[in-house]
Amino acid sequence: MKLIRFILIFGALWGSLIKAQEDSLNVELKKIHKKTNILKEKDSLREVLLREEFANLAAPKSAELEKYKKELRRIREDDSLRLAQEKEEINRLREKVEPHLVQFDHKILFKIYSGLGPFSAKDRALNATQQIQKVFEGKIYIKDSLKAQKAHNYINILYSGNIITSISEEDALWEESTQEELADRYLNIIQTSVEASREAHTFENTVSRWLQALGIVVGFVLLSLLTDRLFGFVIRKIIRSCERKEGGLEVKNYQVMNNRQLKKFLVRILKWLRIIIKIFLFGVSLSLIFIVFPATEHWMMMLLHWLSAPLKEVFDSFVEYIPNMLRIIIILIVGNYLNKLLRFITIEIEREKLRIKGFHTEWARPTYQLMRIFLVAFTIIMVFPFLPGADTSAFKGISVFFGVILSLGSSSAIANTIAGFIITYMRPFKVGDWIKVNDITGQVIEKTALVTRLRTINNEDVTVPNSMILTNKTINYSSSTPEKGLILNVEMSLRHDIPYHTINHLMIKAALETVGIEPSPAPYVLKNKILETNVVYQLNAYTLQPDRMFYIISDLNENLIKTFEEAGIPMLSPVYYPKPKTD
């Protein structure tokens, strides 16, 4: 109920606002009309008095004659000035005033903007419409009885003495014409419309229209039958062709559809096309039938206007958009060729045919991806102003909305992407290297802009975000291996009473017997800690196989145990604990 009350109140307020606006315009028009009539009457009165005074002179002298001529010229100039001022005021109100239409047989004949005497513009338009309808409905129409006649400040259009409409100076100003020209135009429009309508409603024309309608119906039936036969023939041809042919539809060795699917698809397309053609033929036939009869012609023309206006707007918009579309095509073509140039340079660098000092080969692909992102962004920026509707507030609002969503939802993705490019140019590792990130040790199997994938010794694939790699410590076991080798170390804790040179000899011997340990540089032993009962020794040995370091360490531990057992040296280290005090 509250909603209904609100709608009613809003409607009443809106109606009163429109009514007040119309009343204000009518008041302003009446003021202009009244002022014009007063000035016109004054000028007419001055001219009459001047002519009477001149007529009373028996023998006017040349000086008096010149005086009267000058006074008449001044009256004419005042009259011209008055008309110019009135025209200026009418032009000021032209966009605000809604004209009233004089219609006949569903066609607009002319428009009336202002009232005349006690009659408003609406009353004048309604009366003119009724008078023209009476002329049409009369049993006898005499062409010469329709004429224009001058009457004081107006020109009346009459038929057999009855006034159809009157044309004032103000009407001529609204139409930007003279009274005589406007009267001739209105008279010609009324005469042509009445004669055409009376001619259209004769018995001969009525019979002719029914015959035309019958011909249109027969033509529609024949075209429908012809369409059915034609499509039936084509469908049978397609079915027979698909039954004889094998393989279906293939694109670059990929089968898009098999024979049965292709046949079903083509038949369905043809059936829908037949339905569309028959609907089109029915619409055209119905339109022609409605246009043939004057009573329905107006409605069909209105319907065609409703259908054609949007299509015309779309076509006009497309034609106006062609220059911008050509600009977009040129920008896209230039962007595409720049992308091809960048890709060509990237491939040449990767093949090491093109060398740039200080630019590593592994930088080529990520640099190309980065440049491609900038190129795409620049192309979008260049194309954006030429997109249809780019300057509308709705388009801008949607763009801002998607921009906010993208920025809020992709902050971590952007951080990982930036970290990925930084890691690429820092070159801390490459694909195939063994690295350690935090507590994860594995071989790098893939590097992308967002993540790095590692495969551990247990064949576990671990995905590590690039931002985590950038902000944490990374150990690369493979970077120095080809030149210097990777040092593997094993710690042992042995008693003080075992000579250290013996331990050194045995540990180095075990290392040299291990597969994967390089004899040069030679292994070496470090004494890391001296404890109360034992010493902590660290064996360091070189290997060129970081991918086998876990297996090499395992074999090295095995060889250490075997070597010390053969030498009769126990690997147990005693641990002493203080004796607890007793009471």
Coordinates of C-alpha atoms in Angstrom, one line a residue:
M1 CA 0.0 0.0 0.0
K2 CA 2.8 2.4 0.8
L3 CA 4.4 1.7 -2.6
I4 CA 1.1 2.4 -4.4
R5 CA 0.6 5.6 -2.4
F6 CA 4.1 6.7 -3.2
I7 CA 3.6 6.0 -7.0
L8 CA 0.3 7.9 -7.0
I9 CA 1.8 10.9 -5.2
F10 CA 4.8 10.9 -7.5
G11 CA 2.5 10.7 -10.6
A12 CA 0.4 13.6 -9.4
L13 CA 3.5 15.7 -8.7
W14 CA 5.0 14.9 -12.1
G15 CA 1.7 15.7 -13.9
S16 CA 1.3 19.0 -12.1
L17 CA 5.0 19.8 -13.0
I18 CA 4.3 19.1 -16.7
K19 CA 1.1 21.1 -16.5
A20 CA 2.8 24.0 -14.9
Q21 CA 5.5 24.0 -17.5
E22 CA 2.9 23.9 -20.3
D23 CA 1.0 26.7 -18.7
S24 CA 4.1 28.9 -18.4
L25 CA 4.9 28.3 -22.1
N26 CA 1.3 29.2 -23.1
V27 CA 1.4 32.3 -21.0
E28 CA 4.7 33.3 -22.6
L29 CA 3.3 32.7 -26.1
K30 CA 0.2 34.7 -25.3
K31 CA 2.3 37.6 -24.1
I32 CA 4.3 37.5 -27.4
H33 CA 1.1 37.3 -29.3
K34 CA -0.6 40.2 -27.4
K35 CA 2.5 42.4 -27.7
T36 CA 2.7 41.6 -31.5
N37 CA -1.0 42.5 -32.0
I38 CA -0.6 45.8 -30.1
L39 CA 2.4 46.8 -32.2
K40 CA 0.8 45.7 -35.4
E41 CA -2.4 47.7 -34.6
K42 CA -0.3 50.8 -33.8
D43 CA 1.6 50.5 -37.0
S44 CA -1.6 49.9 -39.0
L45 CA -3.3 52.9 -37.3
R46 CA -0.4 55.2 -37.9
E47 CA -0.3 54.1 -41.6
V48 CA -4.1 54.7 -42.0
L49 CA -3.9 58.2 -40.3
L50 CA -0.9 59.1 -42.4
R51 CA -2.7 58.1 -45.7
E52 CA -5.8 60.0 -44.7
E53 CA -3.8 63.1 -43.8
F54 CA -2.0 62.8 -47.2
A55 CA -5.3 62.4 -49.0
N56 CA -6.7 65.6 -47.4
L57 CA -3.9 67.7 -49.0
A58 CA -5.2 69.4 -52.1
A59 CA -1.9 69.9 -53.9
P60 CA 1.0 68.4 -51.8
K61 CA 4.4 70.0 -52.4
S62 CA 7.5 68.0 -53.0
A63 CA 8.8 68.6 -49.5
E64 CA 5.5 67.4 -47.9
L65 CA 5.5 64.5 -50.3
E66 CA 9.0 63.5 -49.3
K67 CA 8.0 63.8 -45.6
Y68 CA 5.1 61.4 -46.0
K69 CA 7.3 58.9 -47.9
K70 CA 9.9 59.0 -45.2
E71 CA 7.2 58.4 -42.5
L72 CA 5.9 55.5 -44.5
R73 CA 9.4 54.0 -44.8
R74 CA 9.9 54.4 -41.0
I75 CA 6.6 52.5 -40.4
R76 CA 7.8 49.7 -42.7
E77 CA 11.2 49.6 -40.9
D78 CA 9.4 49.4 -37.5
D79 CA 7.3 46.6 -38.9
S80 CA 10.4 44.7 -40.1
L81 CA 12.1 45.2 -36.7
R82 CA 9.0 44.0 -35.0
L83 CA 8.9 40.8 -37.1
A84 CA 12.7 40.2 -36.4
Q85 CA 12.2 40.5 -32.7
E86 CA 9.2 38.2 -32.8
K87 CA 11.2 35.7 -34.8
E88 CA 14.0 35.8 -32.3
E89 CA 11.6 35.2 -29.4
I90 CA 10.0 32.3 -31.3
N91 CA 13.4 30.7 -32.0
R92 CA 14.2 30.9 -28.3
L93 CA 11.0 29.0 -27.5
R94 CA 11.2 26.5 -30.4
E95 CA 12.9 23.7 -28.4
K96 CA 10.5 24.1 -25.5
V97 CA 7.1 24.2 -27.4
E98 CA 5.5 20.9 -28.4
P99 CA 3.6 21.3 -31.7
H100 CA 0.1 19.9 -32.2
L101 CA -0.3 17.7 -35.3
V102 CA -2.9 18.0 -38.0
Q103 CA -3.4 14.4 -39.3
F104 CA -5.5 12.8 -42.0
D105 CA -5.6 9.2 -43.0
H106 CA -2.9 8.4 -40.3
K107 CA -0.5 10.8 -41.9
I108 CA 0.9 14.1 -40.5
L109 CA -0.1 17.0 -42.8
F110 CA 1.4 19.9 -40.9
K111 CA 2.0 21.3 -37.4
I112 CA 0.5 24.1 -35.4
Y113 CA 2.6 25.8 -32.7
S114 CA 0.6 28.8 -31.5
G115 CA -3.0 29.8 -30.8
L116 CA -5.1 32.2 -32.7
G117 CA -7.5 34.5 -31.0
P118 CA -9.5 32.6 -28.4
F119 CA -8.4 29.2 -29.9
S120 CA -5.3 27.4 -28.5
A121 CA -2.9 25.5 -30.8
K122 CA -4.5 22.2 -29.7
D123 CA -8.0 23.5 -30.6
R124 CA -6.8 24.8 -34.0
A125 CA -5.1 21.4 -34.8
L126 CA -8.2 19.4 -33.8
N127 CA -10.6 21.7 -35.8
A128 CA -8.4 21.5 -38.9
T129 CA -8.3 17.7 -38.7
Q130 CA -12.1 17.5 -38.4
Q131 CA -12.7 19.9 -41.3
I132 CA -10.3 18.0 -43.6
Q133 CA -12.2 14.7 -42.6
K134 CA -15.5 16.4 -43.5
V135 CA -14.1 17.4 -46.9
F136 CA -13.0 13.8 -47.5
E137 CA -16.3 12.3 -46.4
G138 CA -18.5 14.6 -48.5
K139 CA -20.4 12.9 -51.3
I140 CA -19.1 15.3 -53.9
Y141 CA -15.6 16.8 -54.0
I142 CA -15.0 19.9 -56.1
K143 CA -11.4 20.7 -56.4
D144 CA -11.9 24.4 -57.2
S145 CA -13.9 24.9 -54.0
L146 CA -10.7 24.4 -52.0
K147 CA -8.8 27.7 -52.0
A148 CA -6.9 30.2 -49.9
Q149 CA -8.3 33.7 -49.2
K150 CA -6.7 36.8 -47.6
A151 CA -8.7 38.3 -44.7
H152 CA -7.1 41.3 -42.9
N153 CA -4.0 39.9 -41.1
Y154 CA -4.8 36.2 -41.8
I155 CA -5.0 33.9 -44.8
N156 CA -7.9 31.4 -44.6
I157 CA -8.0 28.1 -46.3
L158 CA -11.6 27.4 -47.2
Y159 CA -13.7 24.7 -48.8
S160 CA -17.2 25.8 -50.0
G161 CA -17.0 28.8 -47.7
N162 CA -16.1 26.8 -44.6
I163 CA -12.8 27.7 -43.0
I164 CA -10.5 24.7 -42.6
T165 CA -7.6 26.6 -41.0
S166 CA -6.1 30.1 -40.8
I167 CA -2.5 31.1 -41.2
S168 CA -1.2 34.1 -39.2
E169 CA 2.2 35.9 -39.4
E170 CA 3.1 34.0 -36.2
D171 CA 2.5 30.6 -37.9
A172 CA 4.7 31.7 -40.8
L173 CA 7.5 32.7 -38.3
W174 CA 7.2 29.3 -36.6
E175 CA 7.7 27.6 -40.0
E176 CA 10.3 30.1 -41.1
S177 CA 8.3 31.2 -44.1
T178 CA 6.0 33.9 -45.3
Q179 CA 2.2 33.8 -44.9
E180 CA 1.6 33.4 -48.7
E181 CA 4.1 30.6 -49.1
L182 CA 2.8 28.7 -46.0
A183 CA -0.8 29.1 -47.2
D184 CA 0.1 27.7 -50.6
R185 CA 2.0 24.8 -49.1
Y186 CA -0.9 23.9 -46.7
L187 CA -3.4 24.2 -49.5
N188 CA -1.4 21.9 -51.7
I189 CA -0.9 19.3 -48.9
I190 CA -4.6 19.2 -48.1
Q191 CA -5.7 19.0 -51.7
T192 CA -3.2 16.2 -52.5
S193 CA -4.1 14.2 -49.4
V194 CA -7.9 14.4 -49.9
E195 CA -7.7 13.6 -53.6
A196 CA -5.3 10.6 -53.0
S197 CA -7.6 9.2 -50.2
R198 CA -10.8 9.6 -52.3
E199 CA -9.0 8.0 -55.3
A200 CA -7.8 5.1 -53.0
H201 CA -11.4 4.3 -51.8
T202 CA -13.0 3.9 -55.2
F203 CA -14.7 0.6 -56.0
E204 CA -12.2 -0.2 -58.8
N205 CA -9.3 0.3 -56.5
T206 CA -10.9 -1.8 -53.8
V207 CA -11.4 -4.7 -56.1
S208 CA -7.8 -4.3 -57.4
R209 CA -6.5 -4.5 -53.9
W210 CA -8.3 -7.7 -53.1
L211 CA -6.9 -9.2 -56.3
Q212 CA -3.4 -8.1 -55.3
A213 CA -3.9 -9.6 -51.8
L214 CA -5.0 -12.9 -53.4
G215 CA -2.0 -12.8 -55.7
I216 CA 0.3 -12.3 -52.7
V217 CA -1.3 -15.3 -50.9
V218 CA -0.9 -17.5 -54.0
G219 CA 2.7 -16.4 -54.4
F220 CA 3.5 -17.2 -50.7
V221 CA 2.0 -20.7 -51.1
L222 CA 4.0 -21.4 -54.3
L223 CA 7.2 -20.1 -52.8
S224 CA 6.7 -22.2 -49.6
L225 CA 6.1 -25.3 -51.7
L226 CA 9.2 -24.5 -53.8
T227 CA 11.3 -24.0 -50.6
D228 CA 10.1 -27.4 -49.2
R229 CA 11.0 -29.2 -52.5
L230 CA 14.4 -27.4 -52.8
F231 CA 15.5 -28.2 -49.2
G232 CA 14.1 -31.7 -49.4
F233 CA 16.3 -32.3 -52.5
V234 CA 19.4 -30.8 -50.8
I235 CA 18.9 -32.9 -47.6
R236 CA 18.6 -36.1 -49.6
K237 CA 21.7 -35.2 -51.5
I238 CA 23.6 -34.6 -48.3
I239 CA 22.4 -37.9 -46.8
R240 CA 23.5 -39.9 -49.8
S241 CA 26.9 -38.1 -50.0
C242 CA 27.6 -38.8 -46.3
E243 CA 26.6 -42.5 -46.7
R244 CA 29.1 -42.9 -49.6
K245 CA 31.9 -40.9 -48.0
E246 CA 34.0 -41.9 -45.0
G247 CA 36.0 -40.0 -42.5
G248 CA 33.7 -37.2 -41.6
L249 CA 35.0 -33.6 -41.0
E250 CA 38.7 -33.4 -40.3
V251 CA 40.9 -30.4 -39.6
K252 CA 44.7 -31.0 -39.6
N253 CA 44.3 -34.7 -38.9
Y254 CA 41.8 -34.0 -36.1
Q255 CA 38.3 -35.5 -36.6
V256 CA 35.9 -32.8 -35.6
M257 CA 32.8 -34.9 -36.5
N258 CA 32.3 -38.4 -37.7
N259 CA 30.1 -39.2 -40.7
R260 CA 26.9 -39.7 -38.7
Q261 CA 27.4 -36.5 -36.7
L262 CA 28.2 -34.5 -39.8
K263 CA 25.1 -35.7 -41.5
K264 CA 22.9 -34.9 -38.5
F265 CA 24.5 -31.5 -38.1
L266 CA 24.0 -30.5 -41.8
V267 CA 20.4 -31.7 -41.9
R268 CA 19.5 -29.8 -38.7
I269 CA 21.1 -26.6 -40.1
L270 CA 19.1 -26.9 -43.3
K271 CA 15.8 -27.6 -41.5
W272 CA 16.3 -24.5 -39.3
L273 CA 17.3 -22.5 -42.4
R274 CA 14.1 -23.6 -44.2
I275 CA 12.0 -22.5 -41.1
I276 CA 13.7 -19.1 -41.1
I277 CA 13.1 -18.6 -44.9
K278 CA 9.4 -19.6 -44.5
I279 CA 9.0 -17.2 -41.6
F280 CA 10.6 -14.5 -43.7
L281 CA 8.3 -15.2 -46.7
F282 CA 5.3 -15.1 -44.4
G283 CA 6.4 -11.8 -42.9
V284 CA 7.0 -10.2 -46.3
S285 CA 3.6 -11.5 -47.6
L286 CA 1.7 -10.3 -44.6
S287 CA 3.4 -6.9 -44.8
L288 CA 2.5 -6.6 -48.5
I289 CA -1.1 -7.5 -47.8
F290 CA -1.4 -4.9 -45.1
I291 CA 0.3 -2.2 -47.2
V292 CA -2.2 -2.9 -50.1
F293 CA -5.2 -1.8 -48.0
P294 CA -5.3 1.9 -46.9
A295 CA -7.0 1.0 -43.5
T296 CA -4.0 -1.2 -42.5
E297 CA -1.2 0.5 -44.3
H298 CA -0.6 3.0 -41.5
W299 CA -0.2 0.2 -38.9
M300 CA 2.1 -1.8 -41.1
M301 CA 4.2 1.2 -41.9
M302 CA 4.5 2.0 -38.2
L303 CA 5.5 -1.6 -37.5
L304 CA 8.1 -1.5 -40.3
H305 CA 9.4 1.7 -38.9
W306 CA 9.8 0.1 -35.4
L307 CA 11.7 -2.7 -37.0
S308 CA 13.8 -0.7 -39.5
A309 CA 14.7 2.1 -37.1
P310 CA 16.9 0.0 -34.8
L311 CA 18.4 -1.8 -37.8
K312 CA 19.1 1.6 -39.4
E313 CA 20.6 2.8 -36.2
V314 CA 22.8 -0.3 -36.0
F315 CA 23.9 0.1 -39.7
D316 CA 24.6 3.9 -39.2
S317 CA 26.5 3.2 -36.1
F318 CA 28.5 0.5 -37.9
V319 CA 29.3 2.9 -40.8
E320 CA 30.3 5.6 -38.4
Y321 CA 32.5 3.0 -36.5
I322 CA 34.4 1.9 -39.7
P323 CA 37.2 4.5 -39.3
N324 CA 37.8 3.4 -35.6
M325 CA 37.6 -0.3 -36.7
L326 CA 40.3 0.3 -39.3
R327 CA 42.4 2.0 -36.7
I328 CA 42.0 -1.0 -34.4
I329 CA 42.9 -3.4 -37.2
I330 CA 46.0 -1.4 -38.0
I331 CA 47.1 -1.4 -34.3
L332 CA 46.5 -5.1 -34.0
I333 CA 48.4 -5.9 -37.2
V334 CA 51.4 -3.8 -36.1
G335 CA 51.3 -5.4 -32.6
N336 CA 51.2 -8.9 -34.2
Y337 CA 54.2 -8.2 -36.3
L338 CA 56.1 -6.7 -33.4
N339 CA 55.3 -9.9 -31.4
K340 CA 56.6 -12.0 -34.3
L341 CA 59.8 -10.0 -34.4
L342 CA 60.3 -10.5 -30.7
R343 CA 59.7 -14.2 -31.0
F344 CA 62.2 -14.5 -33.9
I345 CA 64.9 -12.7 -31.8
T346 CA 64.1 -14.9 -28.9
I347 CA 64.5 -18.1 -30.9
E348 CA 67.8 -16.9 -32.5
I349 CA 69.2 -16.1 -29.0
E350 CA 68.1 -19.6 -27.7
R351 CA 69.8 -21.2 -30.7
E352 CA 72.9 -19.1 -29.9
K353 CA 72.9 -17.7 -33.4
L354 CA 72.5 -14.2 -32.0
R355 CA 74.7 -13.3 -29.1
I356 CA 74.3 -10.2 -27.0
K357 CA 77.1 -9.3 -24.6
G358 CA 76.1 -9.8 -21.0
F359 CA 72.8 -11.4 -22.0
H360 CA 72.5 -15.1 -21.0
T361 CA 70.7 -17.6 -23.2
E362 CA 68.2 -18.6 -20.5
W363 CA 67.1 -15.0 -20.2
A364 CA 65.7 -15.1 -23.8
R365 CA 62.3 -16.8 -23.1
P366 CA 61.3 -14.9 -19.9
T367 CA 62.4 -11.6 -21.5
Y368 CA 60.2 -12.4 -24.4
Q369 CA 57.3 -13.2 -22.1
L370 CA 57.9 -9.9 -20.2
M371 CA 58.1 -7.9 -23.4
R372 CA 55.0 -9.6 -24.7
I373 CA 53.0 -8.6 -21.6
F374 CA 54.1 -5.0 -22.1
L375 CA 53.2 -5.2 -25.8
V376 CA 49.8 -6.6 -25.1
A377 CA 49.1 -4.0 -22.4
F378 CA 50.3 -1.2 -24.7
T379 CA 48.1 -2.6 -27.5
I380 CA 45.0 -2.7 -25.2
I381 CA 45.7 0.9 -24.1
M382 CA 46.0 2.0 -27.8
V383 CA 42.8 0.1 -28.8
F384 CA 40.7 1.0 -25.8
P385 CA 39.7 4.6 -26.9
F386 CA 38.4 3.2 -30.3
L387 CA 36.2 0.5 -28.8
P388 CA 32.4 1.0 -29.3
G389 CA 31.0 2.7 -26.2
A390 CA 34.4 3.4 -24.7
D391 CA 33.4 7.0 -23.8
T392 CA 30.2 6.0 -22.1
S393 CA 29.9 6.0 -18.3
A394 CA 28.6 2.4 -18.2
F395 CA 31.7 1.1 -20.1
K396 CA 34.0 3.1 -17.8
G397 CA 32.2 1.8 -14.7
I398 CA 32.5 -1.8 -15.8
S399 CA 36.2 -1.3 -16.7
V400 CA 36.8 0.1 -13.2
F401 CA 34.8 -2.7 -11.6
F402 CA 36.9 -5.5 -13.3
G403 CA 40.1 -3.6 -12.6
V404 CA 39.3 -3.5 -8.9
I405 CA 38.4 -7.2 -8.9
L406 CA 41.6 -8.1 -10.8
S407 CA 43.8 -6.0 -8.4
L408 CA 42.2 -7.4 -5.3
G409 CA 42.1 -11.0 -6.4
S410 CA 45.5 -11.2 -8.1
S411 CA 47.8 -9.5 -5.6
S412 CA 49.6 -12.8 -4.6
A413 CA 49.8 -13.8 -8.3
I414 CA 51.4 -10.5 -9.2
A415 CA 53.8 -10.9 -6.4
N416 CA 54.8 -14.4 -7.5
T417 CA 55.1 -13.2 -11.1
I418 CA 57.4 -10.4 -10.2
A419 CA 59.4 -12.7 -8.0
G420 CA 59.6 -15.2 -10.9
F421 CA 61.1 -12.6 -13.2
I422 CA 63.6 -11.4 -10.5
I423 CA 64.7 -15.0 -9.9
T424 CA 65.2 -15.5 -13.6
Y425 CA 67.5 -12.6 -13.9
M426 CA 69.3 -13.4 -10.6
R427 CA 70.0 -16.9 -12.0
P428 CA 70.2 -18.7 -8.6
F429 CA 69.4 -22.0 -10.4
K430 CA 68.2 -23.5 -13.6
V431 CA 66.1 -26.5 -14.7
G432 CA 67.9 -29.7 -13.7
D433 CA 69.8 -28.3 -10.7
W434 CA 69.5 -29.8 -7.3
I435 CA 68.6 -27.1 -4.8
K436 CA 67.3 -26.8 -1.2
V437 CA 64.6 -24.2 -0.3
N438 CA 64.0 -24.1 3.5
D439 CA 63.7 -27.8 4.3
I440 CA 62.8 -29.0 0.8
T441 CA 65.6 -30.6 -1.3
G442 CA 65.0 -31.7 -4.8
Q443 CA 65.8 -31.3 -8.5
V444 CA 64.2 -28.4 -10.4
I445 CA 61.9 -29.8 -13.0
E446 CA 60.0 -26.7 -14.1
K447 CA 60.3 -22.9 -13.8
T448 CA 57.2 -20.7 -14.5
A449 CA 56.3 -17.1 -13.9
L450 CA 54.4 -18.1 -10.8
V451 CA 55.9 -21.2 -9.2
T452 CA 59.0 -23.5 -9.3
R453 CA 58.5 -27.3 -9.2
L454 CA 61.0 -29.6 -7.4
R455 CA 61.2 -33.4 -7.5
T456 CA 62.6 -34.9 -4.3
I457 CA 64.6 -38.1 -3.9
N458 CA 61.4 -39.9 -3.1
N459 CA 59.8 -38.8 -6.4
E460 CA 57.6 -36.3 -4.7
D461 CA 56.7 -33.2 -6.8
V462 CA 56.7 -30.1 -4.7
T463 CA 55.4 -26.8 -5.9
V464 CA 57.1 -23.8 -4.4
P465 CA 55.7 -20.2 -4.9
N466 CA 58.4 -17.9 -6.4
S467 CA 57.8 -15.3 -3.7
M468 CA 58.8 -17.9 -1.1
I469 CA 62.0 -18.7 -3.0
L470 CA 62.8 -15.0 -3.3
T471 CA 62.3 -14.3 0.5
N472 CA 64.1 -17.4 1.8
K473 CA 67.6 -19.0 1.6
T474 CA 68.2 -21.2 -1.4
I475 CA 71.1 -23.7 -1.7
N476 CA 72.2 -24.8 -5.1
Y477 CA 74.1 -28.1 -5.1
S478 CA 74.7 -28.1 -8.9
S479 CA 75.9 -24.6 -9.8
S480 CA 79.7 -25.2 -9.1
T481 CA 79.8 -28.9 -9.8
P482 CA 81.0 -28.9 -13.4
E483 CA 84.1 -26.8 -12.5
K484 CA 84.9 -27.4 -8.8
G485 CA 82.7 -30.3 -7.8
L486 CA 80.3 -30.6 -4.8
I487 CA 81.8 -31.4 -1.4
L488 CA 80.0 -34.1 0.5
N489 CA 80.8 -34.4 4.3
V490 CA 80.3 -37.1 6.9
E491 CA 81.0 -36.7 10.6
M492 CA 82.3 -39.4 13.0
S493 CA 82.9 -39.3 16.7
L494 CA 85.9 -41.4 17.9
R495 CA 87.9 -41.8 21.2
H496 CA 91.0 -39.8 22.1
D497 CA 93.3 -42.9 22.4
I498 CA 93.0 -43.6 18.6
P499 CA 95.8 -41.9 16.7
Y500 CA 94.3 -39.1 14.5
H501 CA 96.7 -39.9 11.6
T502 CA 95.3 -43.4 11.5
I503 CA 91.8 -42.1 11.5
N504 CA 92.7 -39.6 8.7
H505 CA 94.1 -42.5 6.6
L506 CA 91.2 -44.8 7.1
M507 CA 88.5 -42.1 6.4
I508 CA 90.3 -41.0 3.2
K509 CA 90.7 -44.6 2.1
A510 CA 87.0 -45.2 2.6
A511 CA 86.2 -42.1 0.6
L512 CA 88.4 -43.1 -2.4
E513 CA 86.8 -46.6 -2.5
T514 CA 83.3 -45.0 -2.8
V515 CA 81.8 -44.8 -6.3
G516 CA 81.2 -41.1 -7.3
I517 CA 83.9 -39.6 -5.1
E518 CA 86.6 -37.9 -7.1
P519 CA 90.3 -38.6 -6.3
S520 CA 91.3 -35.1 -7.3
P521 CA 90.9 -32.9 -5.5
A522 CA 91.7 -35.4 -2.8
P523 CA 89.4 -35.9 0.2
Y524 CA 90.4 -34.3 3.4
V525 CA 89.5 -34.6 7.1
L526 CA 88.7 -31.9 9.6
K527 CA 88.7 -32.1 13.4
N528 CA 85.6 -30.2 14.2
K529 CA 85.2 -30.7 18.0
I530 CA 87.3 -32.0 20.9
L531 CA 85.1 -33.3 23.6
E532 CA 85.9 -34.9 27.0
T533 CA 86.1 -38.4 25.8
N534 CA 86.2 -38.2 22.0
V535 CA 87.0 -36.1 18.9
V536 CA 84.5 -35.2 16.1
Y537 CA 86.1 -35.8 12.7
Q538 CA 84.5 -34.5 9.4
L539 CA 85.3 -36.3 6.1
N540 CA 85.0 -34.0 3.1
A541 CA 85.1 -35.5 -0.4
Y542 CA 84.4 -34.1 -3.9
T543 CA 81.8 -35.4 -6.4
L544 CA 80.7 -34.4 -9.9
Q545 CA 77.4 -36.1 -9.5
P546 CA 75.1 -33.9 -7.3
D547 CA 72.0 -35.8 -8.6
R548 CA 73.4 -38.9 -6.8
M549 CA 74.6 -37.2 -3.6
F550 CA 72.2 -39.1 -1.4
Y551 CA 73.3 -42.5 -2.7
I552 CA 77.0 -41.4 -2.6
I553 CA 76.7 -40.4 1.1
S554 CA 75.0 -43.7 1.8
D555 CA 77.8 -45.7 0.1
L556 CA 80.4 -43.5 1.9
N557 CA 78.9 -44.3 5.3
E558 CA 78.9 -48.0 4.4
N559 CA 82.6 -47.9 3.3
L560 CA 83.6 -46.1 6.6
I561 CA 82.0 -48.8 8.7
K562 CA 83.6 -51.6 6.7
T563 CA 87.1 -49.9 6.7
F564 CA 87.1 -49.3 10.4
E565 CA 85.9 -52.8 11.2
E566 CA 88.7 -54.2 9.0
A567 CA 91.2 -52.1 10.9
G568 CA 89.9 -53.4 14.2
I569 CA 89.0 -49.9 15.5
P570 CA 85.7 -49.8 17.3
M571 CA 83.4 -46.9 16.4
L572 CA 81.8 -46.7 19.8
S573 CA 82.5 -43.7 21.8
P574 CA 82.0 -44.0 25.6
V575 CA 79.8 -41.4 27.3
Y576 CA 80.3 -40.7 31.0
Y577 CA 77.6 -39.4 33.3
P578 CA 78.3 -38.1 36.8
K579 CA 77.4 -40.4 39.6
P580 CA 74.4 -39.1 41.5
K581 CA 75.1 -38.1 45.1
T582 CA 73.7 -40.3 47.9
D583 CA 72.7 -39.2 51.3

